[in-house]
Coordinates of C-alpha atoms and ligand atoms in Angstrom, one line a residue:
X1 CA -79.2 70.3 -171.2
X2 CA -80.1 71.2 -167.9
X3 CA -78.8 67.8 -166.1
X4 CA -77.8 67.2 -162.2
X5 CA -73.8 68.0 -163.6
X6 CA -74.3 70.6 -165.9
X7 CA -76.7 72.5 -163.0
X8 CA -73.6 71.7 -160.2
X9 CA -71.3 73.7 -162.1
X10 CA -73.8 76.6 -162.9
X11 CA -74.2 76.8 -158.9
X12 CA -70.2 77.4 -158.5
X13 CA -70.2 79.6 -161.5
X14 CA -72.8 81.6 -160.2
X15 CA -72.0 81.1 -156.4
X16 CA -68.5 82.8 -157.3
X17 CA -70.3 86.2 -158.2
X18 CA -72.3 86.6 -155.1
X19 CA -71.9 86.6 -151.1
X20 CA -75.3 84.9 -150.4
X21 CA -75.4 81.0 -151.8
X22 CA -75.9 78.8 -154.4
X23 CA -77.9 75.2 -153.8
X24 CA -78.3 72.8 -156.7
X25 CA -80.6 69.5 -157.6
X26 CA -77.4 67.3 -156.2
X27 CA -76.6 69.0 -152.7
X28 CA -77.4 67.9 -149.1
X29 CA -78.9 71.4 -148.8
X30 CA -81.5 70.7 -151.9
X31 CA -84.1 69.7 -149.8
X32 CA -84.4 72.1 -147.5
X33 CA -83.1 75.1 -149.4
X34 CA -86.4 74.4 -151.8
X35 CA -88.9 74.3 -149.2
X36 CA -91.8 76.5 -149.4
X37 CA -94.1 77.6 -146.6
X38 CA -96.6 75.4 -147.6
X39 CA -95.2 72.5 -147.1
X40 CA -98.0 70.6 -150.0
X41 CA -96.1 72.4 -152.6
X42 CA -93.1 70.4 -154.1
X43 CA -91.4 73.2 -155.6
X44 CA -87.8 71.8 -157.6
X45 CA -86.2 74.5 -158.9
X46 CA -83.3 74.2 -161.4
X47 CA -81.3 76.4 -158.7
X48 CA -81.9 78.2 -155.4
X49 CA -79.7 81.5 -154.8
X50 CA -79.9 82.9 -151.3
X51 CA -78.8 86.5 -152.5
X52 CA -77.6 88.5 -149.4
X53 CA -78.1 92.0 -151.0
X54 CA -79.3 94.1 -154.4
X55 CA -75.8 93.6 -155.8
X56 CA -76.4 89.5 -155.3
X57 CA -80.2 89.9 -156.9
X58 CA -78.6 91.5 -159.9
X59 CA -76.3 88.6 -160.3
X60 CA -78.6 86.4 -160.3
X61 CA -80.7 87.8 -162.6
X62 CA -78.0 88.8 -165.0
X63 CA -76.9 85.0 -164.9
X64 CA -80.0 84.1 -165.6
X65 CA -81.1 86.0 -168.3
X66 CA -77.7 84.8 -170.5
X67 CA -77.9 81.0 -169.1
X68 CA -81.1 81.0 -170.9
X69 CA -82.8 80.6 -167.4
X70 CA -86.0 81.8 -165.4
X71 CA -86.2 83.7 -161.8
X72 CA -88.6 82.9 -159.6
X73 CA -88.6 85.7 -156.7
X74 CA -90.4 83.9 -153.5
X75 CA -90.3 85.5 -149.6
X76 CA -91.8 82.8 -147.6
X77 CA -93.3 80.6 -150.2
X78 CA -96.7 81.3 -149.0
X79 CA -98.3 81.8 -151.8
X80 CA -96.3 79.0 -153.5
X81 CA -98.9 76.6 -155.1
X82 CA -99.8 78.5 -158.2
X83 CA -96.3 78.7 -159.6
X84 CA -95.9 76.4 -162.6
X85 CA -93.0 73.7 -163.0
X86 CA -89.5 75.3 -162.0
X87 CA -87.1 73.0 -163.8
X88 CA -85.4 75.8 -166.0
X89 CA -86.3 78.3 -163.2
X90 CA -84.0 79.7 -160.6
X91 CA -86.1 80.2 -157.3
X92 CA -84.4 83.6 -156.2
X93 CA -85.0 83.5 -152.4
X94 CA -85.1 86.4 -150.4
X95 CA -85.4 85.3 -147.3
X96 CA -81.3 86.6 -146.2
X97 CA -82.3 90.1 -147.1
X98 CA -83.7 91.5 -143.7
X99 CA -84.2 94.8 -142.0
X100 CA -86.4 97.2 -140.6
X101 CA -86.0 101.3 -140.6
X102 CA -88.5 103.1 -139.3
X103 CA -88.9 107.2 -139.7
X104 CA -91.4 108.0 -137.3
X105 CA -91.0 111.9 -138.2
X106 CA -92.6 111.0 -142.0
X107 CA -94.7 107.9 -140.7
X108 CA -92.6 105.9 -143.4
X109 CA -90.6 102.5 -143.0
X110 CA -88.2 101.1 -145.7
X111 CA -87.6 97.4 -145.7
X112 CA -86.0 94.4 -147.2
X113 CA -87.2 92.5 -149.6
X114 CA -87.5 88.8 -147.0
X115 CA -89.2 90.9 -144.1
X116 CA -91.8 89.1 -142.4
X117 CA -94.7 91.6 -141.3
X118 CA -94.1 90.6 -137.5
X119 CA -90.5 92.7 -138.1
X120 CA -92.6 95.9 -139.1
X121 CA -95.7 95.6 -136.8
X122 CA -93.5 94.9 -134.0
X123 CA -91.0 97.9 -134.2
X124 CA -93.5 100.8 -135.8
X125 CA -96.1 99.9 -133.0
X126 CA -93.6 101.1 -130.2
X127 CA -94.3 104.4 -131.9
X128 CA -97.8 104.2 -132.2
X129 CA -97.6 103.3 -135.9
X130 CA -99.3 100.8 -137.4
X131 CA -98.4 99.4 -141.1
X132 CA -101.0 97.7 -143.4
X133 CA -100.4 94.4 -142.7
X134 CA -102.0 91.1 -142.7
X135 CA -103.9 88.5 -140.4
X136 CA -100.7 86.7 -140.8
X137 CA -96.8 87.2 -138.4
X138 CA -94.4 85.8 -141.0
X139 CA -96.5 86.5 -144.1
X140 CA -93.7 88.4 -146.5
X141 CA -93.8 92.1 -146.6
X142 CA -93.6 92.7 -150.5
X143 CA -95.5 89.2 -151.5
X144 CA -97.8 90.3 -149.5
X145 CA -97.7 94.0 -150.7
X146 CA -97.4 93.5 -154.5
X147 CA -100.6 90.9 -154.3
X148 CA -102.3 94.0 -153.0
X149 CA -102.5 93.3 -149.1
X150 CA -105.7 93.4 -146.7
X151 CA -105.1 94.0 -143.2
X152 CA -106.9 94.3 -140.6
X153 CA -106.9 98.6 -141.0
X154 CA -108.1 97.7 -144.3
X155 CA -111.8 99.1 -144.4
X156 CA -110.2 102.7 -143.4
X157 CA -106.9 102.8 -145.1
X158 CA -107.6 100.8 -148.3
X159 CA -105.1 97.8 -149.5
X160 CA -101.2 98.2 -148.6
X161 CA -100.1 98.4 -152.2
X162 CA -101.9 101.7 -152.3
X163 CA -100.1 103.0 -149.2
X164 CA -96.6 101.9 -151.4
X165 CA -94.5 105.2 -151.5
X166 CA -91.2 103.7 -153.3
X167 CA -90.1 100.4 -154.7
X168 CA -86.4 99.6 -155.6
X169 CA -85.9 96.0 -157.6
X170 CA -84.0 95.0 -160.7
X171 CA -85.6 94.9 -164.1
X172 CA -85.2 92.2 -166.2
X173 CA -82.4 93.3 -168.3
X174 CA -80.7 93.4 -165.0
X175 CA -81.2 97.3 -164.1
X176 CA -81.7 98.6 -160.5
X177 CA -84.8 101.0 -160.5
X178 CA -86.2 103.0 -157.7
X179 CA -89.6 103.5 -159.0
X180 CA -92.0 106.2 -157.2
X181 CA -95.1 107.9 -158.7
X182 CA -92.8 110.6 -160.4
X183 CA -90.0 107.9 -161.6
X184 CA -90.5 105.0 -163.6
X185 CA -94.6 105.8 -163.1
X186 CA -95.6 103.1 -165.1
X187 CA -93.4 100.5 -163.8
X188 CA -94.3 102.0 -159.9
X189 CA -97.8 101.5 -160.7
X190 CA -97.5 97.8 -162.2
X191 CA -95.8 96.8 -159.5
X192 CA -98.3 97.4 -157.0
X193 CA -101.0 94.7 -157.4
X194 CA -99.3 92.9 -160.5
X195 CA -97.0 90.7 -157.9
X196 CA -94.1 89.3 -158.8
X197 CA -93.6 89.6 -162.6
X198 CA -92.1 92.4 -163.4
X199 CA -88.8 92.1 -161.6
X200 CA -87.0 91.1 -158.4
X201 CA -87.9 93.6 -155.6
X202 CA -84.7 94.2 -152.8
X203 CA -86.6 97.3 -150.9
X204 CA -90.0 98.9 -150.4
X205 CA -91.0 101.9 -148.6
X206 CA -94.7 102.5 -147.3
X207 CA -96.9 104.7 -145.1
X208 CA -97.5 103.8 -141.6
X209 CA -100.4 105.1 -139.6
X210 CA -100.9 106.2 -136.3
X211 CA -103.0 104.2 -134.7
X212 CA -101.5 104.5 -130.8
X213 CA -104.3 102.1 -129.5
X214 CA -106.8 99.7 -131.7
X215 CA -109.9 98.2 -130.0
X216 CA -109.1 94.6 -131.4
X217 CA -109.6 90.8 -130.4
X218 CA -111.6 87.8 -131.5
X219 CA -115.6 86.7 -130.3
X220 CA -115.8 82.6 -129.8
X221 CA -119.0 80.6 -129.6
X222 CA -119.4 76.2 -130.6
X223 CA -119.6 75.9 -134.0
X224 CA -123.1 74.4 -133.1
X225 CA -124.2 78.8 -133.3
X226 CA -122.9 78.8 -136.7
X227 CA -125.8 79.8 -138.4
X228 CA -126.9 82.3 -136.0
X229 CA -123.8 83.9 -135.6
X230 CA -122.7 84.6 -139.2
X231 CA -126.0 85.8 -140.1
X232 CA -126.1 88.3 -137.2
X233 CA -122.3 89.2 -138.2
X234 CA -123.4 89.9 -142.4
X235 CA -126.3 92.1 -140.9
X236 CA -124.3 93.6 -138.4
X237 CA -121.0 94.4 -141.4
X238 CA -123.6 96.2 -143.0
X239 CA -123.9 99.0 -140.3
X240 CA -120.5 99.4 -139.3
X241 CA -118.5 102.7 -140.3
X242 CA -115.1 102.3 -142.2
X243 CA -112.6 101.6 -139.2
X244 CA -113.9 98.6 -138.7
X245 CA -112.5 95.4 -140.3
X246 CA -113.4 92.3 -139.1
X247 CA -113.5 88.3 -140.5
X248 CA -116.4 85.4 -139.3
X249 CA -114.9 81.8 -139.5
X250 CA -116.0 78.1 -138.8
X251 CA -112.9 76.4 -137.6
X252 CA -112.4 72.7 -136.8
X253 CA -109.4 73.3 -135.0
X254 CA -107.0 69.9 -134.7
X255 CA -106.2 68.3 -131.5
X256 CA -102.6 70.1 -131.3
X257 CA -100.8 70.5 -127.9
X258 CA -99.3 73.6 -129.0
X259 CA -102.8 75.1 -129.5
X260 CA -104.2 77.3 -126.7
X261 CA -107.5 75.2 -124.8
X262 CA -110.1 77.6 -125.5
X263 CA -109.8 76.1 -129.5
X264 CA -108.0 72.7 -129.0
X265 CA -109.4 69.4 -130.9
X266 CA -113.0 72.2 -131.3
X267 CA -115.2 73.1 -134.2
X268 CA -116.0 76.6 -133.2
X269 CA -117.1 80.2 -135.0
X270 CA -115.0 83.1 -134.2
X271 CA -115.7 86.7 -135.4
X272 CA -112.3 88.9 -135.1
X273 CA -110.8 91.8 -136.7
X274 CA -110.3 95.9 -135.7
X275 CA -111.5 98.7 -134.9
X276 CA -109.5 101.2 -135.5
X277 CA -108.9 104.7 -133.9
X278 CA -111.4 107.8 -134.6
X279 CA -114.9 105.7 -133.2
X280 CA -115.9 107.2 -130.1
X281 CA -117.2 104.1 -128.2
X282 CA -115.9 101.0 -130.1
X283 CA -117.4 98.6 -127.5
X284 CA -121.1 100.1 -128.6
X285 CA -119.8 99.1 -132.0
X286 CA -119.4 95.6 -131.1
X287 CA -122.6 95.5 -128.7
X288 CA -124.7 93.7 -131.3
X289 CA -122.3 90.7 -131.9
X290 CA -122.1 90.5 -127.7
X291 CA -125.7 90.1 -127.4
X292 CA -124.9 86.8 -129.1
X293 CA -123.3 86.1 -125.4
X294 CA -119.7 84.3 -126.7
X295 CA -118.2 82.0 -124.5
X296 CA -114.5 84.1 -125.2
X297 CA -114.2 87.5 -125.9
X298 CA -111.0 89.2 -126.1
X299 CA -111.6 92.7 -127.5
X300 CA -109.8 95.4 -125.6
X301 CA -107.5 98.5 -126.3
X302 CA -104.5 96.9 -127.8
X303 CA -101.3 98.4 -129.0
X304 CA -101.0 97.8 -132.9
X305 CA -98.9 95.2 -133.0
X306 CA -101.6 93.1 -131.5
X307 CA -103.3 93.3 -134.9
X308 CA -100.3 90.7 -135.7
X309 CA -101.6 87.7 -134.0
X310 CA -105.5 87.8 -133.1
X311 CA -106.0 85.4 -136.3
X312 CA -104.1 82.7 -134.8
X313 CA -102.6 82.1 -138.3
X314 CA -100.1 79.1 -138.0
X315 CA -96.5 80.1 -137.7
X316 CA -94.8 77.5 -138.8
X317 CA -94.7 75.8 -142.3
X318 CA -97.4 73.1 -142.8
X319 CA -99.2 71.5 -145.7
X320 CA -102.6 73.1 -147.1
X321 CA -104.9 73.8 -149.7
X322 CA -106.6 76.7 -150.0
X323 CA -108.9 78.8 -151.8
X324 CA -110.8 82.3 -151.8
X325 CA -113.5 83.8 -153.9
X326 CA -114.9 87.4 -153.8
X327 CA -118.1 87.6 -153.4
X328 CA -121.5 90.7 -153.6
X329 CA -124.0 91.0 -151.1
X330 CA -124.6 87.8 -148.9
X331 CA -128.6 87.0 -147.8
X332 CA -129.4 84.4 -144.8
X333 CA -129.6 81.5 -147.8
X334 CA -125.8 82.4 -148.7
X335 CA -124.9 81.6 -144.8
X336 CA -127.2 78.3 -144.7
X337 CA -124.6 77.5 -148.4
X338 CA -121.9 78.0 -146.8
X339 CA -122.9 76.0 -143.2
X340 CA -124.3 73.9 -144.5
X341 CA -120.8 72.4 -146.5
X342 CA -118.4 73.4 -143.7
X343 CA -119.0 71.1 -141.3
X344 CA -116.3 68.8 -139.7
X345 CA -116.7 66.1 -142.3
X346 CA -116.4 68.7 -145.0
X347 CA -112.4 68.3 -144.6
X348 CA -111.7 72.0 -144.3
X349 CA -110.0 73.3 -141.3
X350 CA -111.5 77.0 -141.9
X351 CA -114.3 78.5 -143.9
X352 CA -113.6 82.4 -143.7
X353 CA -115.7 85.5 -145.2
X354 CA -113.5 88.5 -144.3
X355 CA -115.3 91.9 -145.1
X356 CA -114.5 94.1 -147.1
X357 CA -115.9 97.1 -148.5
X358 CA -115.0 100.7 -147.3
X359 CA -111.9 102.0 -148.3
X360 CA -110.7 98.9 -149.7
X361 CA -113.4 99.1 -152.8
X362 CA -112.4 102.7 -153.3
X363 CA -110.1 103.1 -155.8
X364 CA -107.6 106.4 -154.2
X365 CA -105.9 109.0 -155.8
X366 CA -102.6 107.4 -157.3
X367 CA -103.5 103.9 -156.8
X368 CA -101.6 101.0 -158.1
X369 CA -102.7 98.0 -160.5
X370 CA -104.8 96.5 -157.4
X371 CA -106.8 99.9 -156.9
X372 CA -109.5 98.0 -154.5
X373 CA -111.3 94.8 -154.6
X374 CA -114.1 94.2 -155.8
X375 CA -117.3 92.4 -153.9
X376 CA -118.4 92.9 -150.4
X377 CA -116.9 90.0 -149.0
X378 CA -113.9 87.5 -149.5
X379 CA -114.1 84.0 -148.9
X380 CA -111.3 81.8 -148.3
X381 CA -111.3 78.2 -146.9
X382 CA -108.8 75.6 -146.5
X383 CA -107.2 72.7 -144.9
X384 CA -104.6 70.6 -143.8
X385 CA -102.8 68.3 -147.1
X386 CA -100.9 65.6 -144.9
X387 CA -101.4 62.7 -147.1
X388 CA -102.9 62.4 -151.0
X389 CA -106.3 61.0 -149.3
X390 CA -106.5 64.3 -147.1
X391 CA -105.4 66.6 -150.7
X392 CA -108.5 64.5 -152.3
X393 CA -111.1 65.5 -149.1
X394 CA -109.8 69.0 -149.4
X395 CA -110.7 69.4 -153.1
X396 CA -113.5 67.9 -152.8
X397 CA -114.6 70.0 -149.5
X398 CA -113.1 73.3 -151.7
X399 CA -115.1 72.5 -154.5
X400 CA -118.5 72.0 -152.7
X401 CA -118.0 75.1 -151.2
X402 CA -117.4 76.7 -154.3
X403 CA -120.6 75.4 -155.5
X404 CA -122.4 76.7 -153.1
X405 CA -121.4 80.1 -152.9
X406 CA -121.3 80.1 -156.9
X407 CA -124.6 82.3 -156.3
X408 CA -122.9 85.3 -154.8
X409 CA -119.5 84.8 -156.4
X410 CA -119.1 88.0 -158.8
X411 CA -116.2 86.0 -160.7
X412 CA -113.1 88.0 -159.5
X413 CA -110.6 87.0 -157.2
X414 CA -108.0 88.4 -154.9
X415 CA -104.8 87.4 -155.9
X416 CA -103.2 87.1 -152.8
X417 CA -106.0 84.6 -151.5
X418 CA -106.2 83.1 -154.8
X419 CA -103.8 79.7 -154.4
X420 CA -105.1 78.2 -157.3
X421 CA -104.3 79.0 -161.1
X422 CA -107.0 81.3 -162.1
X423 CA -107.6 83.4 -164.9
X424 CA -105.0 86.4 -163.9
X425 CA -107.7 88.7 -165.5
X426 CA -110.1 87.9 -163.0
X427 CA -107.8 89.6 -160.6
X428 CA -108.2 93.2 -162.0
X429 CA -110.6 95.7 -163.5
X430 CA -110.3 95.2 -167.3
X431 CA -108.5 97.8 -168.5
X432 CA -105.9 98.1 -165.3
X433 CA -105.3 94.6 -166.8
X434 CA -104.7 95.6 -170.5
X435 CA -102.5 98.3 -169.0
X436 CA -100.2 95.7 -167.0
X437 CA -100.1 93.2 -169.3
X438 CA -98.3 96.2 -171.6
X439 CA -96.1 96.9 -169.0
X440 CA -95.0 93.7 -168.2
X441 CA -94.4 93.2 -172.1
X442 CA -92.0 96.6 -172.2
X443 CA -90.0 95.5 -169.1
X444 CA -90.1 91.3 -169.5
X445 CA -90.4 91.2 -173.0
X446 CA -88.8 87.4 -172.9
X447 CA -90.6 86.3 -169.6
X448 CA -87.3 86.1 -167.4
X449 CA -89.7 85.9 -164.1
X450 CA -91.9 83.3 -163.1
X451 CA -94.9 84.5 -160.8
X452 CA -97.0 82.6 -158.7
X453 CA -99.4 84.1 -160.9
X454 CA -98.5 85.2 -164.3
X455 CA -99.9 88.4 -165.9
Ligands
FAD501 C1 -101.8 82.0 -143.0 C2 -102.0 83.1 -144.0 C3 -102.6 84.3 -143.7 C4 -102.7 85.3 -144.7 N1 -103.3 86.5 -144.3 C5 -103.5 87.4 -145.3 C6 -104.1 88.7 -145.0 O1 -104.5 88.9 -143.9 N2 -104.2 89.6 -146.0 C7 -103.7 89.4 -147.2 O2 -103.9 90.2 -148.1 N3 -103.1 88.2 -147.5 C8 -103.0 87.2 -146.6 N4 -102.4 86.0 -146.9 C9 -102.0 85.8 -148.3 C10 -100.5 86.3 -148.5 O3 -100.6 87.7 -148.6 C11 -100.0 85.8 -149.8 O4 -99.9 84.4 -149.6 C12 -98.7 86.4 -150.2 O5 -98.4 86.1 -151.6 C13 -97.6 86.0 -149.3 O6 -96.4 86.6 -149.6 P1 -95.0 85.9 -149.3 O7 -93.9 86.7 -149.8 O8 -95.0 85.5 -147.9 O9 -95.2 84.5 -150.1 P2 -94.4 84.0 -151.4 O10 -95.1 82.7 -151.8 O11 -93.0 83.9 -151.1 O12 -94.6 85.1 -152.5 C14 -95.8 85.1 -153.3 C15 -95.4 85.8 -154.6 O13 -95.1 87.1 -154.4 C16 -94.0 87.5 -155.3 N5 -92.9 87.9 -154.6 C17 -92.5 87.7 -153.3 N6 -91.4 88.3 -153.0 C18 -91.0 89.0 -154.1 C19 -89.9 89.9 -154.4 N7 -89.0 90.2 -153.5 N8 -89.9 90.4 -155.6 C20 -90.8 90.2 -156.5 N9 -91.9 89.3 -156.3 C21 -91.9 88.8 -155.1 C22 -93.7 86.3 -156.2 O14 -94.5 86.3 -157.4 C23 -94.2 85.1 -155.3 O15 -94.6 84.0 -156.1 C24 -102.3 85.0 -146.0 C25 -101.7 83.8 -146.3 C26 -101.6 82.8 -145.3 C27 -101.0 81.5 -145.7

């Protein structure tokens, strides 16, 4: 029986075997200790362990596995809202095991498993170096990684997971593996676009890229130029060579005094994204989209850590609900769909088509589980969840956009911008997903982890 008592004494049992912590269902700590970054997600776990190292995860999992109990590895809780009820699940935070090493000789940096990205980006890009990481500063490295991971470098270096050169995490049956593409092969590949089921991960090493100085910022007109400017921005993504990544979004930004003026209490359109090193006159790239004379533009020779924050992704927890589709080709009567449902009475904060393409619908040499994605563009929208009547406006403003782009939707999704439960099959191409569901029945045969989205 897994009761408020009964739980207390598992916490000391297993607190004794490990240097991080222990919180259970009946401590001051509970609370806090459960929180996920989205705060809309109401996460209670039967346990939470704080582990401070590899030996810690092992305990953990070890206990787990002969308590008759569940792991749930999270970073940041991000991605938290598809994970099922945790009541025999122990959420396995990693968010003690930090740290940075850089080689800049091999281009490679090793980290630990509760980096945030802003601790990579901010270190390799004193070197030049730029890692494959997201919109996002305090995303987590391997959630991020293992759901496959689109940066902004994306379009010319393909997804992070494919960039993955070594992954060290414990198995199930409570091993520590270091799995590369010549040990543990299968595992290795799994791992890299099959998130977090097929064990704990304490360490991940991955290519950097030099990228010394990216031409990178963010275009901003009234939202009231909507129409024109996406349309302009889908026929301009069709032109543009591989190094260039960008996003188009219709924000209705809230009246925060934290928020810089410029988007303050605004509905506005803002195109942003990279171009990355090897075009000869970026600005002639971007000469199209400034014809469409914005009111900010803030595209300039940055270093790569830049990349980091142009976005303007919150930093701090807060309550949402979000969702993102992929989607084919997009036509000028997929941009009057969209518009048309994303206005401010729509209830969503952001309605976002990132494009993809380029290398990141290649499938490389050696590529993991999440070889590319597949569709021309991603949608993802969202918005703030402060109250049930707000979670009801949200749904409703999701699903109407769903509806409307159900036209160019090619039925897959990204799992990493996927924060609904969806079909986990829709994630991958078929067979990859025959293949991982195999592998995840070889090393989880009994299910000991619990993913935010289950294979
Ligand atoms: C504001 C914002 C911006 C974003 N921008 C981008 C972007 O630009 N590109 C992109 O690709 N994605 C982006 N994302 C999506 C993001 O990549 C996913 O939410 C990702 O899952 C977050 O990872 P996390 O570890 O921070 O979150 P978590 O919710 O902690 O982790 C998600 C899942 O990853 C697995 N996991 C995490 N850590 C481990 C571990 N150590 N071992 C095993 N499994 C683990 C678990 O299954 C967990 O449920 C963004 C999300 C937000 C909210």
């Amino acid at each position: 029986m897994l009761n408020t008592e009964t739980l207390a004494l598992d916490a000391v049992t297993l607190a004794a075997s490990l240097t991080g912590d222990v919180v259970a269902p009946g401590d001051k700590e509970y609370d806090l200790a459960r929180r996920a970054w989205n705060l809309a997600v109401d996460q209670r776990p039967a346990l939470v362990a704080f582990p401070a190292d590899a030996a810690d995860v092992r305990a953990v999992v070890d206990f787990a596995r002969v308590r008759g109990l569940r792991v749930a590895p999270q970073g940041t809780g991000h991605n938290a809202s598809p994970l099922p009820r945790l009541d025999d699940v122990i959420l396995l935070s990693t968010q003690r095991m930090r740290g940075v090493e850089i080689d800049v000789e091999r281009r490679i940096a090793r980290v630990a498993a509760g980096t945030l990205w802003l601790e990579v980006t901010s270190v390799a890009s004193e070197h030049g170096l730029a890692p494959l990481s997201g919109s996002s500063p305090d995303v987590g490295v391997i959630g991020y990684t293992l759901g496959g991971g689109l940066s902004w470098l994306g379009r010319k270096y393909g997804l992070a997971a494919n960039s993955v050169t070594a992954i060290e995490l414990v198995t199930a049956d409570g091993r520590f593996v270091r799995a590369t593409a010549d040990h543990e092969a299968d595992l290795f590949w799994a791992l890299r676009g099959g998130g977090g089921n097929l064990g704990v991960v304490c360490a991940m090493e991955f290519r950097l890229y030099e990228e010394p100085a990216v031409y990178a910022g963010m275009l901003l007109w009234p939202a009231e130029a909507a129409r024109e400017v996406l349309a302009a921005w889908v026929e301009w993504t069709r032109t543009v060579p591989d190094e260039v990544t960008t996003s188009a979004r219709i924000l209705h930004v809230p009246p925060l005094p934290e928020l810089p003026e410029v988007v303050r209490g605004r509905s506005i359109v803002v195109i942003d994204g990279a171009v990355a090193g090897g075009v000869a006159d970026p600005a002639a790239v971007l000469a199209p989209l400034r014809r469409l004379a914005p009111e900010v533009d803030t595209f300039a020779h940055v270093p790569p850590v830049a990349l980091s924050r142009i976005h303007m992704d919150p930093e701090q927890p807060m309550p949402y609900m979000g969702h993102g589709e992929l989607l084919g080709e997009l036509d000028a009567a997929a941009i009057d769909a969209i518009v048309d449902v994303s206005g401010p009475e729509s209830g969503l904060f952001m309605a976002e088509l990132r494009h993809l393409g380029g290398a990141v619908g290649r499938v490389p040499e050696g590529a993991g589980a999440a070889g590319r994605l597949h569709g021309q563009y991603l949608s993802f929208a969202g918005g703030m969840v402060a109250s049930p009547e707000m979670a009801e406006a949200v749904e409703a403003g999701l699903d109407r956009l769903g509806a409307a782009l159900a036209p160019w939707a090619n039925g897959a999704h990204y799992l990493n911008f996927t924060e609904k439960r969806v079909d986990p099959a829709t994630f991958y191409a078929p067979a990859d997903y025959a293949r991982l569901q195999e592998i995840r029945a070889t090393v989880d045969p009994r299910g000991l982890f619990v993913a935010n989205h289950a294979v």
